[in-house]
XYZ file of C-alpha atoms in Angstrom:
704
model
C 39.848 68.736 65.778
C 36.765 69.762 67.998
C 34.314 67.405 66.120
C 35.723 63.953 67.516
C 35.701 65.310 71.013
C 32.025 66.469 70.706
C 31.125 63.122 69.303
C 32.798 61.328 72.007
C 30.983 63.640 74.449
C 27.607 62.762 72.787
C 28.395 59.146 72.937
C 29.244 59.233 76.634
C 26.028 61.249 77.586
C 24.017 58.790 75.462
C 25.482 55.715 77.310
C 24.946 57.509 80.733
C 21.261 58.447 79.736
C 20.444 54.952 78.671
C 21.751 53.661 82.063
C 19.641 56.139 83.960
C 16.525 55.650 82.091
C 16.812 51.828 81.792
C 17.173 49.419 84.780
C 20.954 49.543 85.389
C 20.833 46.165 87.015
C 24.026 44.294 85.645
C 22.254 40.892 85.750
C 19.398 42.185 83.452
C 21.962 43.720 81.134
C 23.926 40.319 80.978
C 20.536 38.483 80.362
C 19.848 40.718 77.540
C 23.155 40.344 75.968
C 23.121 36.600 76.410
C 19.614 36.274 74.620
C 21.048 38.439 71.553
C 24.189 35.956 71.504
C 21.868 33.008 71.681
C 19.793 34.426 68.736
C 22.954 34.960 66.942
C 24.247 31.338 67.510
C 20.861 30.054 66.390
C 20.919 32.041 63.146
C 24.816 32.265 62.569
C 24.388 34.141 59.091
C 21.200 36.283 59.343
C 22.763 39.014 61.616
C 26.111 39.365 59.692
C 24.288 39.171 56.243
C 21.456 41.609 57.242
C 23.940 43.910 58.728
C 26.261 44.031 55.889
C 23.430 44.626 53.483
C 21.978 47.389 55.535
C 25.413 49.087 55.722
C 26.007 48.913 52.099
C 22.664 50.371 51.428
C 22.969 53.202 53.820
C 26.409 54.204 52.488
C 25.250 53.966 48.884
C 22.363 56.183 49.601
C 24.508 58.692 51.514
C 22.312 58.399 54.692
C 23.673 59.979 57.728
C 23.699 56.805 60.023
C 27.126 55.100 58.883
C 28.834 56.157 62.363
C 26.131 54.858 64.460
C 25.793 51.657 62.289
C 29.576 51.148 62.833
C 29.207 51.444 66.675
C 26.151 49.183 66.559
C 27.669 46.584 64.341
C 31.028 46.316 66.555
C 28.885 45.998 69.916
C 26.908 43.071 68.269
C 29.534 41.417 66.341
C 32.762 41.955 68.064
C 35.970 43.673 66.913
C 37.211 41.339 64.095
C 33.977 40.263 62.524
C 32.727 43.832 62.701
C 35.970 45.308 61.339
C 35.804 42.933 58.188
C 32.126 43.371 57.642
C 32.305 47.214 57.943
C 35.333 47.782 56.070
C 34.254 45.941 53.090
C 30.423 47.203 53.392
C 31.642 50.751 53.377
C 33.989 50.488 50.508
C 31.197 48.721 48.353
C 28.533 51.345 49.323
C 31.035 54.079 48.539
C 31.713 52.631 45.149
C 27.976 52.244 44.281
C 27.357 55.924 45.265
C 30.480 56.905 43.032
C 29.050 54.940 40.153
C 25.515 56.441 40.494
C 26.980 59.923 40.530
C 29.058 59.213 37.506
C 26.346 57.612 35.475
C 23.005 58.474 36.573
C 23.143 61.786 38.529
C 26.032 64.043 37.289
C 24.109 67.118 36.957
C 22.226 66.651 40.264
C 25.556 66.016 42.121
C 27.332 69.194 40.536
C 24.408 71.398 41.471
C 24.107 69.938 44.902
C 27.806 70.177 45.804
C 28.554 73.417 44.227
C 32.060 74.933 45.488
C 32.922 71.665 47.485
C 32.837 69.816 44.124
C 35.249 72.410 42.400
C 37.850 72.030 45.261
C 37.617 68.228 45.226
C 38.105 68.130 41.493
C 40.928 70.524 41.766
C 42.748 68.257 44.302
C 41.942 65.090 42.352
C 43.567 66.507 39.406
C 46.562 67.774 41.213
C 47.405 64.610 43.530
C 45.053 61.881 42.185
C 45.028 58.816 44.459
C 47.132 60.516 47.181
C 44.469 63.320 47.449
C 41.605 60.593 47.919
C 43.546 58.580 50.405
C 44.162 61.783 52.632
C 40.522 62.483 52.581
C 39.764 59.092 53.467
C 42.209 58.852 56.233
C 41.417 62.378 57.881
C 37.583 62.887 57.355
C 37.410 66.583 57.048
C 35.041 66.310 54.245
C 31.849 64.077 54.876
C 32.372 60.683 53.127
C 29.156 60.950 51.235
C 30.420 64.093 49.668
C 33.670 62.335 48.585
C 31.812 59.470 47.296
C 29.514 61.585 44.991
C 32.370 64.214 44.160
C 34.804 61.654 42.931
C 32.197 60.090 40.709
C 32.677 63.251 38.542
C 36.366 63.011 38.330
C 38.482 60.985 35.831
C 39.405 58.391 38.526
C 38.909 54.844 37.527
C 36.412 52.993 39.660
C 38.745 50.097 40.660
C 41.286 52.826 41.938
C 38.497 54.469 43.787
C 37.537 51.407 45.691
C 41.131 50.293 46.291
C 42.189 53.497 47.882
C 39.001 53.884 49.802
C 39.290 50.348 51.263
C 42.803 51.252 52.399
C 42.265 54.723 53.462
C 39.098 54.156 55.580
C 40.604 50.932 57.282
C 42.543 52.694 60.183
C 39.684 55.055 61.110
C 37.257 52.286 60.900
C 39.389 50.164 62.987
C 39.179 52.730 65.793
C 35.609 53.324 65.606
C 34.910 49.536 65.481
C 37.193 49.209 68.733
C 34.996 51.695 70.372
C 31.927 50.031 69.461
C 33.166 46.665 70.562
C 33.997 48.082 73.962
C 30.514 49.669 74.295
C 29.157 46.167 73.625
C 30.860 44.543 76.546
C 29.695 47.272 78.794
C 27.821 45.588 81.770
C 27.008 48.606 84.140
C 27.506 52.336 84.456
C 30.743 51.840 86.301
C 32.086 50.150 83.276
C 32.177 53.556 81.524
C 35.468 54.288 83.214
C 36.915 50.982 82.596
C 40.351 51.054 80.899
C 39.268 49.482 77.688
C 36.407 51.815 77.094
C 38.415 54.918 78.059
C 41.305 53.756 75.724
C 38.777 53.355 72.781
C 37.522 56.828 73.506
C 40.955 58.144 73.615
C 42.034 56.562 70.505
C 39.003 58.115 68.848
C 40.069 61.525 69.977
C 43.806 60.925 69.117
C 43.523 59.286 65.882
C 42.767 62.363 63.687
C 45.910 64.086 64.895
C 48.077 61.027 64.582
C 46.706 60.506 60.991
C 47.161 64.046 59.989
C 50.859 64.139 61.246
C 51.564 60.706 59.443
C 50.077 62.130 56.249
C 52.124 65.158 56.565
C 55.339 63.213 56.806
C 54.404 61.143 53.752
C 53.557 64.198 51.786
C 56.720 65.614 52.622
C 58.756 62.664 51.649
C 56.830 62.390 48.468
C 57.402 66.047 47.517
C 61.091 66.174 48.215
C 61.833 62.741 46.393
C 64.949 63.377 44.300
C 66.060 66.285 46.381
C 68.788 66.241 49.049
C 68.143 68.449 52.019
C 71.059 70.620 53.493
C 72.319 69.566 56.795
C 72.079 73.302 58.122
C 70.630 76.536 56.559
C 72.203 79.944 56.151
C 68.949 81.570 57.052
C 65.513 80.913 58.516
C 63.483 82.458 55.658
C 64.019 83.820 52.175
C 61.260 86.178 50.911
C 60.978 86.861 47.246
C 59.327 90.131 46.254
C 58.973 93.346 48.280
C 55.210 94.193 47.738
C 52.728 94.076 50.681
C 53.133 90.336 50.946
C 56.786 90.274 50.962
C 57.290 93.237 53.228
C 54.891 91.941 55.863
C 56.455 88.327 55.771
C 59.865 89.904 56.210
C 58.656 92.169 59.152
C 57.134 89.100 60.846
C 60.354 87.061 60.582
C 62.405 90.031 61.827
C 60.171 90.656 64.784
C 60.742 87.072 66.127
C 64.538 87.563 65.473
C 64.626 85.174 62.614
C 67.586 85.616 59.988
C 65.603 86.737 57.044
C 66.647 87.746 53.545
C 64.414 89.927 51.311
C 65.113 89.837 47.561
C 63.683 92.457 45.375
C 64.192 93.083 41.671
C 62.053 96.312 41.459
C 61.182 99.125 43.674
C 60.460 98.639 47.489
C 56.788 98.661 48.152
C 55.791 96.953 45.081
C 52.729 98.082 42.920
C 50.379 99.513 45.837
C 52.884 102.205 46.689
C 54.531 103.042 43.329
C 51.610 102.641 40.929
C 48.449 101.365 42.515
C 46.605 102.226 45.894
C 48.935 105.334 46.838
C 48.868 107.408 43.605
C 45.447 106.454 42.724
C 44.139 107.683 46.169
C 46.120 110.887 45.933
C 44.497 111.513 42.557
C 41.043 110.747 44.043
C 41.770 113.252 46.956
C 42.163 116.059 44.462
C 39.228 115.095 42.536
C 37.116 114.781 45.753
C 38.372 118.534 46.561
C 37.221 119.637 43.209
C 33.679 118.034 43.770
C 33.405 119.714 47.285
C 34.600 122.928 46.053
C 32.063 122.924 43.440
C 29.446 122.762 46.240
C 25.970 121.542 46.200
C 22.818 123.292 45.087
C 21.002 121.304 47.745
C 23.357 122.646 50.457
C 22.967 126.106 48.939
C 26.609 126.397 48.185
C 27.880 126.818 44.477
C 31.245 127.921 43.075
C 33.641 127.819 40.144
C 36.512 125.551 40.352
C 40.159 126.008 38.844
C 42.254 122.777 38.674
C 46.044 123.289 38.743
C 47.088 120.188 36.864
C 50.724 120.300 37.447
C 50.201 120.661 41.263
C 47.815 117.699 41.194
C 50.434 115.363 39.487
C 53.458 116.789 41.464
C 51.303 116.042 44.683
C 51.070 112.474 43.649
C 54.824 112.247 43.554
C 55.122 113.932 46.863
C 52.580 111.576 48.578
C 54.546 108.516 47.256
C 57.812 110.168 48.620
C 56.214 110.688 52.159
C 55.099 107.061 52.458
C 58.200 105.684 50.796
C 60.270 105.522 53.926
C 58.046 103.092 55.539
C 58.818 100.632 52.927
C 62.465 101.488 52.341
C 65.572 99.450 52.217
C 66.919 101.411 55.271
C 64.035 100.895 57.367
C 63.997 97.118 56.848
C 67.515 96.782 57.269
C 67.140 98.653 60.558
C 64.671 96.005 61.599
C 67.127 93.320 60.956
C 66.136 92.126 57.545
C 68.937 91.429 54.946
C 67.681 93.200 51.609
C 69.091 92.066 48.395
C 68.466 93.642 44.922
C 68.325 91.133 42.147
C 66.321 88.533 40.321
C 65.657 85.356 42.389
C 65.381 81.946 41.160
C 64.893 78.736 43.011
C 67.581 76.078 42.430
C 66.066 73.485 44.753
C 63.211 73.568 47.539
C 65.875 75.274 49.939
C 68.199 77.097 47.657
C 67.680 80.604 46.013
C 70.078 82.052 43.693
C 70.369 85.703 43.158
C 73.028 86.348 40.343
C 76.013 84.362 41.310
C 75.077 84.138 44.996
C 73.169 81.013 46.286
C 71.190 81.312 49.555
C 69.647 78.532 51.623
C 66.802 78.658 53.940
C 64.491 76.340 55.790
C 61.617 78.289 54.415
C 60.973 80.326 51.194
C 57.927 82.812 50.602
C 57.027 83.697 47.030
C 55.400 87.158 47.018
C 56.258 87.892 43.304
C 53.033 90.054 42.813
C 51.312 90.713 39.466
C 51.536 92.801 36.384
C 48.737 94.478 34.219
C 47.272 92.604 31.374
C 47.413 93.937 27.876
C 44.634 92.079 26.004
C 45.390 90.535 22.404
C 43.238 92.958 20.547
C 44.301 93.790 16.936
C 46.213 96.925 16.660
C 46.413 97.593 20.411
C 50.205 97.862 20.375
C 50.076 100.713 17.807
C 48.193 103.098 19.960
C 50.701 103.119 22.900
C 48.531 101.580 25.473
C 49.015 102.839 29.200
C 48.457 100.489 32.187
C 48.394 101.349 35.907
C 52.184 100.917 35.949
C 52.740 103.577 33.185
C 49.961 105.964 33.750
C 51.443 108.205 36.436
C 54.526 109.137 34.514
C 52.352 109.971 31.411
C 49.997 112.175 33.351
C 52.898 114.004 35.092
C 54.183 114.965 31.609
C 50.958 116.437 30.357
C 50.255 120.038 30.856
C 46.509 119.504 31.519
C 44.074 116.680 31.874
C 43.618 114.511 28.832
C 40.993 115.693 26.618
C 40.068 112.428 24.989
C 40.946 109.403 27.102
C 39.530 105.958 26.813
C 39.578 103.484 29.571
C 39.320 99.716 28.638
C 37.809 98.008 31.561
C 34.914 98.818 34.093
C 36.336 97.357 37.127
C 37.634 99.080 40.379
C 40.708 100.531 38.699
C 38.811 101.644 35.618
C 35.908 103.301 37.693
C 38.155 105.042 40.225
C 40.469 106.594 37.651
C 37.669 107.540 35.316
C 35.668 109.567 37.909
C 38.779 111.195 39.252
C 40.124 112.354 35.985
C 36.485 113.397 34.874
C 36.013 115.670 38.105
C 39.418 117.330 37.358
C 38.312 118.250 33.758
C 39.442 115.416 31.547
C 37.149 113.781 28.749
C 36.900 110.061 29.748
C 35.063 107.214 28.001
C 34.958 103.678 29.627
C 34.536 100.771 27.564
C 33.351 97.653 29.508
C 32.383 94.455 27.748
C 30.043 93.227 30.617
C 26.544 94.692 30.796
C 27.375 96.643 33.863
C 30.253 98.103 35.845
C 31.803 96.098 38.736
C 30.435 92.970 37.550
C 31.282 91.035 40.818
C 29.449 93.506 43.170
C 25.869 93.867 44.036
C 23.633 94.896 41.091
C 22.116 98.072 42.820
C 25.466 99.201 43.942
C 26.924 98.723 40.474
C 24.060 100.921 39.010
C 24.688 103.553 41.699
C 28.423 103.782 40.726
C 27.347 104.043 37.135
C 25.012 106.707 37.695
C 27.578 108.707 39.589
C 30.123 108.358 36.754
C 27.747 109.536 34.244
C 26.682 112.718 36.539
C 30.470 113.617 36.667
C 30.596 113.434 32.824
C 32.194 109.915 32.158
C 30.781 108.324 28.840
C 30.030 104.721 29.635
C 30.001 102.194 26.791
C 28.461 99.037 28.627
C 28.135 95.722 26.885
C 30.676 97.061 24.184
C 33.432 94.770 22.990
C 36.544 96.254 21.697
C 37.572 94.530 18.540
C 40.269 96.732 16.910
C 42.739 99.537 17.354
C 44.242 101.840 14.815
C 45.282 105.287 14.091
C 45.153 107.781 10.925
C 44.342 111.386 11.755
C 43.958 110.332 15.280
C 43.845 106.983 17.280
C 40.596 105.213 17.273
C 38.818 102.200 18.837
C 36.373 99.990 16.927
C 33.540 98.248 18.771
C 31.840 95.072 17.893
C 28.661 97.078 16.806
C 30.866 98.808 14.096
C 31.042 102.351 15.902
C 34.368 104.037 16.459
C 35.605 106.166 19.483
C 38.508 108.617 18.764
C 40.940 109.210 21.551
C 44.394 110.620 22.412
C 45.219 108.427 25.472
C 44.430 104.871 26.207
C 44.388 103.184 29.617
C 44.020 99.502 29.820
C 42.589 98.358 33.067
C 41.048 94.882 32.429
C 43.034 93.131 35.205
C 46.463 91.945 36.365
C 48.213 88.708 35.953
C 50.400 87.088 38.597
C 54.099 86.994 37.871
C 54.881 83.366 37.646
C 57.699 82.861 35.174
C 61.439 82.832 35.618
C 61.392 81.881 39.391
C 62.183 78.127 38.877
C 58.695 76.984 39.633
C 58.488 74.854 36.421
C 61.730 72.996 37.167
C 60.591 72.275 40.682
C 57.064 71.027 39.432
C 55.293 73.627 41.524
C 51.848 73.914 39.791
C 51.259 77.516 38.752
C 48.549 78.362 36.251
C 46.824 81.641 36.735
C 48.256 81.686 40.262
C 50.652 79.540 42.282
C 48.586 76.583 43.739
C 48.753 76.526 47.591
C 46.708 74.831 50.245
C 44.800 76.269 53.100
C 48.227 77.156 54.843
C 49.541 78.844 51.785
C 52.008 75.675 51.244
C 52.880 74.908 47.560
C 53.574 71.445 46.435
C 56.913 71.811 48.222
C 55.866 72.095 51.900
C 58.628 74.454 52.915
C 57.856 76.891 50.044
C 54.961 79.268 50.493
C 53.143 81.847 48.197
C 51.391 84.978 49.094
C 49.794 87.940 47.795
C 48.816 88.385 44.222
C 51.002 85.520 43.168
C 48.836 83.122 45.309
C 45.310 84.782 44.835
C 42.491 84.578 44.776
C 42.177 88.427 45.692
C 44.542 90.990 44.331
C 44.226 93.397 47.352
C 46.855 94.858 49.385
C 45.110 93.981 52.737
C 44.739 90.375 51.515
C 48.467 90.319 50.340
C 49.510 91.706 53.872
C 47.271 89.096 55.731
C 48.606 86.278 53.568
C 52.303 87.615 54.124
C 52.053 87.118 57.869
C 50.324 83.772 57.603
C 53.199 82.544 55.231
C 55.865 83.912 57.290
C 54.442 82.384 60.566
C 53.840 79.096 58.928
C 57.199 78.795 57.443
C 58.882 79.709 60.770
C 56.696 77.654 63.019
C 56.080 74.509 60.996
C 55.768 71.682 61.978
C 54.959 72.705 65.377
C 52.076 75.212 64.551
C 50.237 76.235 61.488
C 47.618 78.977 60.668
C 45.014 78.701 58.123
C 44.953 81.589 55.500
C 41.259 81.731 54.957
C 40.011 82.222 58.412
C 39.509 86.034 58.107
C 37.132 87.580 55.676
C 38.960 90.094 53.464
C 37.036 93.359 53.162
C 37.589 95.602 49.938
C 36.358 99.011 48.696
C 35.994 100.967 45.533
C 36.790 104.438 46.170
C 34.399 106.111 44.022
C 32.077 108.662 45.117
C 29.879 107.182 46.389
C 32.109 104.385 47.617
C 31.383 100.825 47.409
C 32.711 98.459 50.063
C 31.975 94.655 50.588
C 33.109 91.841 52.817
C 31.897 88.177 52.493
C 29.107 87.182 50.021
C 26.658 89.043 48.053
C 23.067 87.743 47.818
C 23.850 86.574 44.195
C 26.865 84.651 45.384
C 24.856 83.033 48.114
C 22.200 82.108 45.720
C 24.586 80.597 43.170
C 26.274 78.534 45.946
C 23.115 77.208 47.177
C 23.428 78.756 50.645
C 20.109 79.444 52.447
C 20.195 83.002 53.246
C 18.198 86.156 54.007
C 18.996 89.793 52.808
C 18.423 92.947 54.865
C 18.606 96.376 53.183
C 18.867 99.742 55.045
C 18.669 102.854 53.015
C 21.219 105.637 54.045
C 18.340 107.999 53.338
C 16.959 106.876 56.870
C 20.322 107.772 58.637
C 20.107 111.097 60.372
C 23.742 111.982 59.607
C 23.406 111.248 56.115
C 20.391 113.566 55.965
C 22.241 116.236 57.668
C 25.132 116.009 55.274
C 22.901 115.874 52.148
C 24.379 112.225 51.227
C 21.352 110.086 51.764
C 21.973 108.214 48.618
C 23.130 104.481 49.082
C 22.325 101.792 51.350
C 23.527 98.985 53.638
C 22.830 95.381 52.541
C 23.558 92.392 54.863
C 23.367 88.876 53.815
C 22.832 86.604 56.795
C 22.188 82.775 57.254
C 18.530 81.918 57.197
C 16.855 82.280 60.509
C 20.124 83.476 62.077
C 21.811 86.615 62.772
C 25.188 85.218 61.418
C 26.651 87.534 58.948
C 27.574 85.990 55.573
C 28.308 89.237 53.927
C 27.697 92.889 53.778
C 27.729 95.605 51.001
C 27.892 99.239 51.739
C 27.177 101.753 49.008
C 27.400 105.507 49.905
C 29.476 108.157 51.667
C 32.301 106.635 54.141
C 31.270 103.138 53.019
C 34.908 101.705 53.658
C 34.443 103.007 57.309
C 31.012 101.741 57.947
C 31.920 98.204 56.627
C 34.761 97.740 58.972
C 32.308 96.906 61.808
C 30.758 94.059 59.820
C 34.468 92.795 58.973
C 35.301 92.688 62.641
C 31.838 91.078 63.476
C 32.421 88.337 60.854
C 36.142 87.735 61.837
C 35.240 86.915 65.361
C 31.859 85.232 64.809
C 29.602 88.122 66.306
C 26.114 88.307 64.869
C 23.982 91.178 64.116
C 22.551 91.177 67.710
C 25.880 92.183 69.148
C 26.109 94.954 66.723
C 22.703 96.137 67.569
C 23.208 96.023 71.538
C 26.498 98.038 71.119
C 25.857 101.744 71.792
C 27.052 104.002 68.806
C 27.714 107.689 68.717
C 24.708 109.873 67.403
C 24.663 111.383 64.956
C 27.413 109.221 63.132
C 27.921 107.274 60.030
C 28.726 104.213 62.044
C 25.143 104.188 63.324
C 24.251 102.709 59.727
C 25.582 99.395 60.773
C 23.445 99.389 64.101
C 20.325 100.671 62.136
C 20.871 97.971 59.561
C 21.103 95.295 62.439
C 17.866 96.842 63.942
C 16.137 96.217 60.527
C 17.015 92.733 60.741
C 15.886 92.434 64.328
C 12.385 93.955 63.327
C 11.881 91.338 60.494
C 12.430 88.609 62.953
C 10.019 89.601 65.713
C 7.602 86.803 66.201
C 4.022 88.173 66.122
C 2.935 85.759 68.761
C 5.430 86.939 71.162
C 4.319 90.556 70.735
C 0.502 89.475 71.380
C 1.941 87.643 74.478
C 3.791 90.845 75.506
C 0.839 92.857 74.856
C -1.475 90.829 77.211
C 1.254 90.798 79.808
C 1.466 94.558 79.826
C -2.307 94.765 80.039
C -2.274 92.368 83.150
C 0.360 94.577 84.604
C -1.897 97.797 84.400
C -4.442 95.933 86.474
């Protein structure tokens, strides 16, 4: 919404500057306009034809002059002639660009547009002509990107032309009207004329009006065939009581909405019962064992005895200590109605739980995710564990497992492998990729692998599991023909969103790997929202909580106010030792997306606090926009990485650059100084040698 206002301001400044620089004598201006009109009358076809051809070429070549040509053409040709010529020229030029992209430059366009192309292809596949019409009506995506991207979709050329002609017409009319008013301007005082002010106002208001009209149309289109209730029992129904569902319910209760939370399993969801909480309790015991063994470099060594029943019992105790925060009693005390049972959507406003039908203006789907068991031959015969079933099995063991195989080298696999190994288990990690944590920085991944090996974990990287079986013992066969004997198998290859059995298919709500949503977490039905693991793309508790409040706020405030879900960068961490934490892009991701960037690396071996604690291994790596201190991403690998990263996440969320971090005093000696020192490294690399030479001469002059 700021762009039209900025554009209007630039036009106004340009007009004022033109009058100040040139002679503002009205008689001279009228004489110039009359001479142009006389030339046009003498050559009635030359100007329109020349302008039409020029506009087609500019649009077809995706040159950034279309807006200025529109204003110029309207000023020279008037409203009606300008509107007809510009409307057809822009649509024909767009079609030519569309055809060039489709038949001549597919690979170039795909490489040039990168992630923007994927988003447009997804929208076109989902909504077809309606999606194109919405992009044309509200130009949130540059028109040249639309022209090229749709050339790579399956849309027919004549449909692209027809929808473009119709969709661009309202916006074209508004710009042509503004240009025509500028053409009638005779003096500087004419800038405040009602006609010109009205044209500028139309330019500013049009995106808002178009967006509102499009939303009304989309709602009517989505709800076709459904009858909305005259009134609702509740303001909001939330399905699922994991992080997203709990936060959504809490937000609704805090604004005194009538909200119902439907939960089929345990309150707190996977994080409390099977994920974050039990795994971090296990890691705490493992870390204590590592500290107790001491460090030869620090001059401390000791023998460690692990009381396994106490370790596993403490995991249950930690869950029990946190459980009241997520309990039915607490949420009912907040004003949330909690119903236990399976929820299913009967229509966009009605949820059925058993024999009870509940109606609400808004619904939030926070159905979570479940562990994936890959379809590998014989895997069912060896009783595989997942993160959901691991803890009960560990609690039943008298000692740590002697021969455990963990299938998957992602965050869960790495954390559990290292923790169990430190507590005395024998652990082998089998990962099909060539390295652990494949989505993270390569150097950080290698550091985690080295740490796991140092703790006794056997890593099988680039190893594909092809068969499971058992005879005298259970075994896993790898693609190279080797076999690994084991007693316990943990499958940690990922989690799949829970999508079936909630009525999504019957309502036509797209749900492939996750429930499809827009930037506001709306599904195909505008009053039904999805959040957390069910919505993706990140399966993180903090991401789920963030989406939960966004979904609840939008469901309760729509259509008066809406919040975007992707405004805040979501940090994450792997709690191995050393820790690995990241927010935003890695350098590899920036490279893959064609983002011009710079990389700054600060080794923790240069941090005084790290040296004092004998923990100088690791680094801070920052990805910034080329030539700028704008932070695109940061990775921290080392002790206290999750805490060090928080400063970068805060800076990214609020648009603060590295200069702001560098200028902020930090405690000495502290781990937080790693962020400041990394920012200092960036600054050192951007000092202009010429500026330093000038400063040196100035200081010499000051000395006399």
